[in-house]
Coordinates of C-alpha atoms in Angstrom, one line a residue:
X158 CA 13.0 77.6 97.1
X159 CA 11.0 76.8 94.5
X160 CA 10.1 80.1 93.8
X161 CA 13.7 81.0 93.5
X162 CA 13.8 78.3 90.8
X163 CA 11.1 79.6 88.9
X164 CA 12.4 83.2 88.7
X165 CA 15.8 82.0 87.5
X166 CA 14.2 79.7 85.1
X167 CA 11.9 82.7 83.9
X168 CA 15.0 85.5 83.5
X169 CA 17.1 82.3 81.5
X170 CA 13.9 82.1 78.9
X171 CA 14.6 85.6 78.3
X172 CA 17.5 86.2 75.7
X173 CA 20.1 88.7 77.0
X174 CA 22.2 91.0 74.6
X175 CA 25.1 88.2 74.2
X176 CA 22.8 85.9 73.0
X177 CA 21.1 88.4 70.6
X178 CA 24.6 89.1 69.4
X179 CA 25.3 85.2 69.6
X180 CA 22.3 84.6 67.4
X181 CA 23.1 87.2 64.6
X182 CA 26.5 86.1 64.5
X183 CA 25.3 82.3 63.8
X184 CA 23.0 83.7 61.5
X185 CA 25.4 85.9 59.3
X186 CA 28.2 82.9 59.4
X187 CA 25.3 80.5 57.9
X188 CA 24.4 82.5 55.1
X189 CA 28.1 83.5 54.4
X190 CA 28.7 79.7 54.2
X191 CA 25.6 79.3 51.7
X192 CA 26.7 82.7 49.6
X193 CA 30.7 82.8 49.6
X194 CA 31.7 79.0 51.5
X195 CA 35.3 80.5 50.9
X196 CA 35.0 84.1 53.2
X197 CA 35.6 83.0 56.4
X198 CA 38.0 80.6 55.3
X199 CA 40.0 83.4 53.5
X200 CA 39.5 86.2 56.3
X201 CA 40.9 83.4 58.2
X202 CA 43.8 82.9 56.0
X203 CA 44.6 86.6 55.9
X204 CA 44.5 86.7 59.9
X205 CA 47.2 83.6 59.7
X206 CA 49.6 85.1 56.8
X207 CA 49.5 88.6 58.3
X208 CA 50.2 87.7 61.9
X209 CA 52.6 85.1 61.0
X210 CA 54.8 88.2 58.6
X211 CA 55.5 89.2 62.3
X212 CA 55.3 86.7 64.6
X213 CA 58.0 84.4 62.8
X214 CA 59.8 86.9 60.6
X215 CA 59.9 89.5 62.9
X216 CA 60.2 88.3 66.0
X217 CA 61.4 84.3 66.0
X218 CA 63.7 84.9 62.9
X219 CA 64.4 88.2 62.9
X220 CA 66.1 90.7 65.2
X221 CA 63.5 91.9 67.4
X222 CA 62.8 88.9 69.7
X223 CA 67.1 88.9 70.5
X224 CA 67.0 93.0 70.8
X225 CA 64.1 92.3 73.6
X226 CA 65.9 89.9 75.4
X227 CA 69.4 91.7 75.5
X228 CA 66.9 95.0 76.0
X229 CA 65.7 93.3 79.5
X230 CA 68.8 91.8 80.5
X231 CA 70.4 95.5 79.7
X232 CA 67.9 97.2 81.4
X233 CA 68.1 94.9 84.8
X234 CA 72.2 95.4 84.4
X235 CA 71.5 99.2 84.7
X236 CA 69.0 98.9 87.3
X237 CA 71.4 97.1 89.4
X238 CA 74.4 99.8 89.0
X239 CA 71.8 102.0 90.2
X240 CA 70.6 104.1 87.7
X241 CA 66.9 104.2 89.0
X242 CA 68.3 106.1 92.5
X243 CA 70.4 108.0 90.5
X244 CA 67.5 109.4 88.0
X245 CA 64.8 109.7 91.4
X246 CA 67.9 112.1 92.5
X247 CA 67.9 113.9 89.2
X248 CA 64.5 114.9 89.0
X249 CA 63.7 115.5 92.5
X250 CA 63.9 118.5 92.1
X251 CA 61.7 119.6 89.1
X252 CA 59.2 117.2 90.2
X253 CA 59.1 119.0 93.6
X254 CA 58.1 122.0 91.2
X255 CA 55.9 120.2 89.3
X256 CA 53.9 118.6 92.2
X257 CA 54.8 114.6 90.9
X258 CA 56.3 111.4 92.3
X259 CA 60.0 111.6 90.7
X260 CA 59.9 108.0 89.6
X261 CA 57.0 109.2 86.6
X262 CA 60.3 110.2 84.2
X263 CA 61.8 106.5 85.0
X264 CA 59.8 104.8 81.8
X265 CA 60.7 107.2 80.0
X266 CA 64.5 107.1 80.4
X267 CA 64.1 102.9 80.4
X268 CA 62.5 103.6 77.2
X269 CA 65.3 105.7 75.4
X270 CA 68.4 103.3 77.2
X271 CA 66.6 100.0 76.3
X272 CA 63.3 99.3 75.0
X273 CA 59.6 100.2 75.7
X274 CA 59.0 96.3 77.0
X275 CA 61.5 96.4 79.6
X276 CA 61.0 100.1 80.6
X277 CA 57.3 98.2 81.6
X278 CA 58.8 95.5 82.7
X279 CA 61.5 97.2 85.3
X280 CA 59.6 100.6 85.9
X281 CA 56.1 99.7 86.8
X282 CA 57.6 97.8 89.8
X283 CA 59.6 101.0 90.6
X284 CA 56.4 103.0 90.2
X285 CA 54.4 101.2 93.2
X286 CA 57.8 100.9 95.6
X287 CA 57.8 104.3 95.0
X288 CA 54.2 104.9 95.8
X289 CA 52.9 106.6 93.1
X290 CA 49.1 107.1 92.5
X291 CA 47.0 105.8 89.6
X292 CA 47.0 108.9 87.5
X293 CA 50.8 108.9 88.6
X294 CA 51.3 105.9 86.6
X295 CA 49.3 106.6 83.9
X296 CA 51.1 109.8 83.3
X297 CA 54.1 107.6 83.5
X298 CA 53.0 105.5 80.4
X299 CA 52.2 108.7 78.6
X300 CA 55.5 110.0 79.4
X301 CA 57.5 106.5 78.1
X302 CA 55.3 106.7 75.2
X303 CA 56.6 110.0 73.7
X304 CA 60.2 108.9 73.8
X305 CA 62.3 106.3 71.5
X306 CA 61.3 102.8 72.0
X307 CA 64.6 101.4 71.8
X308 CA 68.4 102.6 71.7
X309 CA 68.9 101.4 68.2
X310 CA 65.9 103.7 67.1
X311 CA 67.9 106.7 68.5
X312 CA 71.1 105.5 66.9
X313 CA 70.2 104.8 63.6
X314 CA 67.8 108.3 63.6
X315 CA 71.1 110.1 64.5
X316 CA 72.6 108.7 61.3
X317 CA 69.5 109.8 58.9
X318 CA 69.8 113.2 60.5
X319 CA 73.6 113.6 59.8
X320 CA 72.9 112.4 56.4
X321 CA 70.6 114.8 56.1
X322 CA 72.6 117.4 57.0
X323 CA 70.3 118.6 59.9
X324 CA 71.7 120.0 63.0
X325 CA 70.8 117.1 65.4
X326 CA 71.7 118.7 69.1
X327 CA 67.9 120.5 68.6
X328 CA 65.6 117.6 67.3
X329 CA 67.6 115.9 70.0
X330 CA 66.4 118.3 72.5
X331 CA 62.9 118.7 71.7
X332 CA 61.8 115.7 70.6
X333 CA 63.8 113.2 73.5
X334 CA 64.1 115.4 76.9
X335 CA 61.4 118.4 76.6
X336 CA 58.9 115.4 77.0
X337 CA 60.1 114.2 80.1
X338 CA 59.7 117.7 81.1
X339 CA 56.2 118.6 79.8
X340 CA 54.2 115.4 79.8
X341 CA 54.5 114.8 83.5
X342 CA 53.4 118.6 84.1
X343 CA 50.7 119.0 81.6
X344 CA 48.7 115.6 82.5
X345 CA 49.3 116.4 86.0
X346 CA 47.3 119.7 85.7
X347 CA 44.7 118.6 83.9
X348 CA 43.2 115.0 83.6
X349 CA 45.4 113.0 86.1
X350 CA 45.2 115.6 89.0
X351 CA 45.7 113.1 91.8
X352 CA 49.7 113.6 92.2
X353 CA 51.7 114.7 95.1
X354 CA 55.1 115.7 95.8
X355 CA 57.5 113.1 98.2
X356 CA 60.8 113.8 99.8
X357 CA 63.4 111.6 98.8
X358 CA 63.9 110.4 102.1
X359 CA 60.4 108.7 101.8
X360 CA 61.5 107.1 98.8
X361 CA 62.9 103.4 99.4
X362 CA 66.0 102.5 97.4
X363 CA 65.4 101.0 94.0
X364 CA 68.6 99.5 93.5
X365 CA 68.6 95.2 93.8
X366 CA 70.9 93.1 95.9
X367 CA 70.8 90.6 93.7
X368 CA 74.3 89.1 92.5
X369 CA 75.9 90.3 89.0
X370 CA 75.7 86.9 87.4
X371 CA 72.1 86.5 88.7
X372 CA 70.9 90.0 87.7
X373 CA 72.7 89.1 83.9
X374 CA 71.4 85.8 83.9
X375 CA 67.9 86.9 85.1
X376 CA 67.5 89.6 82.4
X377 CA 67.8 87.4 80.1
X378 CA 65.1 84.5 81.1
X379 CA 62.9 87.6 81.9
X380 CA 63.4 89.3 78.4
X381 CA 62.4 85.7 77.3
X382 CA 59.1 85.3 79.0
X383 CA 58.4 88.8 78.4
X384 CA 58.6 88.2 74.5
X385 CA 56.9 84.4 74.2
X386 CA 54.4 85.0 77.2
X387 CA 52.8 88.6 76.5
X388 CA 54.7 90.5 73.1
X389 CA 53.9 87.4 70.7
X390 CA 50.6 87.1 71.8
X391 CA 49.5 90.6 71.5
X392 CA 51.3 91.4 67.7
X393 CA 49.6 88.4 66.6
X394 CA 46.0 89.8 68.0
X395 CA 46.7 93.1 66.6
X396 CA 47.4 92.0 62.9
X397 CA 45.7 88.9 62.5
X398 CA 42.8 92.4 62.6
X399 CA 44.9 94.1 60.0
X400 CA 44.7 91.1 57.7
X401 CA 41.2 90.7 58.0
X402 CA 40.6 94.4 57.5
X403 CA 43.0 94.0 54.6
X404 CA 41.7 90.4 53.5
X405 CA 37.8 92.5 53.3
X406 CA 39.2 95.4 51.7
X407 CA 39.2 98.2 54.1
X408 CA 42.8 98.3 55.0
X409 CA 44.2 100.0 51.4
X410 CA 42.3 102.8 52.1
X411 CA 43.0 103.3 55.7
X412 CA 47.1 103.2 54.8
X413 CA 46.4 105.7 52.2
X414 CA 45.0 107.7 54.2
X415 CA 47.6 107.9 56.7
X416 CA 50.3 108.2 53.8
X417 CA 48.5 111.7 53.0
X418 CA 48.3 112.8 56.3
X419 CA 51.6 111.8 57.0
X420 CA 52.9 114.2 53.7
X421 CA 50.7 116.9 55.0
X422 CA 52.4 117.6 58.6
X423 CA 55.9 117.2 57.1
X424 CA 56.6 113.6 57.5
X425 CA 58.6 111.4 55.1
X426 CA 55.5 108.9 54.2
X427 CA 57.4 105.5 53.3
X428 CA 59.2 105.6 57.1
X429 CA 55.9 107.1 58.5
X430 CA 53.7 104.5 57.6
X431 CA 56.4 102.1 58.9
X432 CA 57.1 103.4 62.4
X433 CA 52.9 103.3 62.9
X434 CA 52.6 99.6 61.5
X435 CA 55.7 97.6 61.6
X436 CA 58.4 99.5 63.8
X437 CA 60.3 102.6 64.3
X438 CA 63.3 101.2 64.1
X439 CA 63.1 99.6 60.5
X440 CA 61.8 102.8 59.7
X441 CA 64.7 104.5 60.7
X442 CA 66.8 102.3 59.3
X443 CA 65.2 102.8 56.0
X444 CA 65.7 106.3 56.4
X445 CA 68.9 106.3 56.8
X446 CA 69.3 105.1 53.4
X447 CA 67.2 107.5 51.9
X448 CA 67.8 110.5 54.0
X449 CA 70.7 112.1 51.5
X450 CA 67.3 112.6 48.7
X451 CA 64.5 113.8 50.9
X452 CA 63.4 116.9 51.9
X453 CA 65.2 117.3 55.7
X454 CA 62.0 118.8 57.0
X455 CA 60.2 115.1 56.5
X456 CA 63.6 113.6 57.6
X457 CA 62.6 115.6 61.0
X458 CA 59.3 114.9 60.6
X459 CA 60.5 111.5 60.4
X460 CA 62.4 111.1 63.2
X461 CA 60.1 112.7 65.5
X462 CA 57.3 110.5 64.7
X463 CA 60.1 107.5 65.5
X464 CA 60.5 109.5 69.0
X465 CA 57.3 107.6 70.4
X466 CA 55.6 104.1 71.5
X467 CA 54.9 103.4 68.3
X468 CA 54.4 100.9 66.4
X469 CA 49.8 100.2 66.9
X470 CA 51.1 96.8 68.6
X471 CA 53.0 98.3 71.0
X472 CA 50.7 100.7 72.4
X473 CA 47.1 98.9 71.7
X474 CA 49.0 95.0 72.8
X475 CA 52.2 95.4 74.2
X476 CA 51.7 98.4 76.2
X477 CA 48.6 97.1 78.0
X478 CA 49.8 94.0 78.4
X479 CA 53.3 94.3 80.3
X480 CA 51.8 97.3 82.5
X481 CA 48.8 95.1 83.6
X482 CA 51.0 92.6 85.2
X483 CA 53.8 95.1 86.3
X484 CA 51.8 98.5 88.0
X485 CA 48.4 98.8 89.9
X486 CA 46.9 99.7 86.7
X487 CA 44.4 97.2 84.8
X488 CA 45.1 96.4 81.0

């Protein structure tokens, strides 16, 4: 026993690499207190101010935190009319050729009818009724991820394109269904190999019991602790970073840089830089306006770029932190 005691006590002596990391942290905030006393203080500040530019204006006053809500309760109205038997039915039979579980294009079509949240929330339930594998439900995500994040996204992208005068049926095409064609295959043959085909008779029905009032009334509580519980949370982590990063000096740089690269592969860089930080649908709203005096070819560009899980929060916070809870998959 006691030499037990002694071989703890010896390995505790011994500073492991959190405390080393413990230490120089300590050290670095003392002499930025004796150098700049005001640094951490404004980092600090930044992290509030930029967090709170979402958190309150975005979500609590603005639109967003509503569109989530109605998004779930919409989503869970759908559900229970049976859309999620009817789209297994649907894509039996590609996914038969493709080698998946059907229920891997569900997300996605959540995703395009509602909003990336609730497609989490409603499909990753779906996913493990359905008994899809690991990498099924990671190709899933990737699938959701490369189509609209909300109805209104879709909409008000519709009206840039017409103002644009671009032929819409096409962009349509490729950049909303051909995904929920090729993502599931190409995945499946490559990194996430462990699919398999089911019958549809193996697959239990989706469709809830659940009365109409209940289901309404049940979206809409859900939606709610879906936005206070994880979606607030996880925009204010993501840019109370951004404001540090701003607040130090890095971040100018780092959105010039994307404002380039977005110009250079044809994409309209104002409404770019939008759909990656803030949200694709602002941006499409914006573009909207703006469509008639841009070059359609960056309207497109646009538009596409819009046709994805963006914005960062979604797919670094929002993402992770909805499919955590709902699928066998760990954030």
């Amino acid at each position: 026993m006691s030499t037990q005691v002694t071989t703890t006590e010896k390995t505790r002596k011994k500073l492991s690499r959190v405390e080393v990391v413990g230490l120089v942290v300590l050290v670095l905030s003392l002499v930025g207190l004796f150098v700049n006393p005001g640094f951490i203080g404004g980092v600090f500040d930044a992290m509030v101010k930029r967090a709170k530019g979402i958190v309150s204006d975005v979500y609590l006053v603005g639109t967003l935190g509503t569109a989530i809500i109605c998004s779930v309760m919409t989503g869970r109205i759908l559900e229970r009319l049976g859309l999620t038997d009817a789209l297994l039915r649907v894509f039996m039979p590609l996914a038969k050729l493709i080698g998946v579980n059907p229920a891997v294009v569900v997300p996605g079509v959540y995703n395009i009818l509602g909003d990336i949240n609730a497609a989490g929330r409603i499909s990753g339930p779906v996913l493990k009724k359905a008994k899809a594998t690991k990498d099924e439900q990671k190709i899933a995500i990737c699938t959701m991820v490369q189509s609209q994040q909300s109805f209104s996204t879709f909409m008000l992208g519709l009206i840039a394109l017409s103002a644009a005068k671009v032929w819409a049926f096409p962009v349509i095409i490729i950049g909303l269904f051909v995904p929920l064609i090729l993502v599931p295959l190409v995945p499946s043959k490559t990194i996430w190999r462990n699919t398999k085909a089911v019958e549809f008779a193996d697959i239990p029905r989706m469709t809830p019991t659940t009365k109409i009032m209940d289901t309404i009334f049940g979206g809409a509580r859900e939606g709610a602790e879906l936005m206070f519980l994880l979606l607030i949370p996880s925009a204010a982590v993501v840019f109370a970073f951004i404001g540090a990063l701003d607040y130090i000096g890095v971040w100018k740089a780092i959105e010039s840089g994307m404002s380039s690269f977005l110009q250079a592969v044809s994409i309209e860089p104002q409404t770019g830089v939008l759909s990656i930080l803030a949200s694709p649908t602002l941006a499409m709203s914006k573009l909207k306006d703006i469509a008639a005096t841009v070059d359609p070819k960056l309207v497109v560009g646009s538009f596409i770029l819009a046709a994805s899980g963006l914005p960062l929060q979604v797919i670094f916070g929002q993402i992770p932190a909805v499919w955590s809870q709902a699928s066998d998959l760990s954030g």
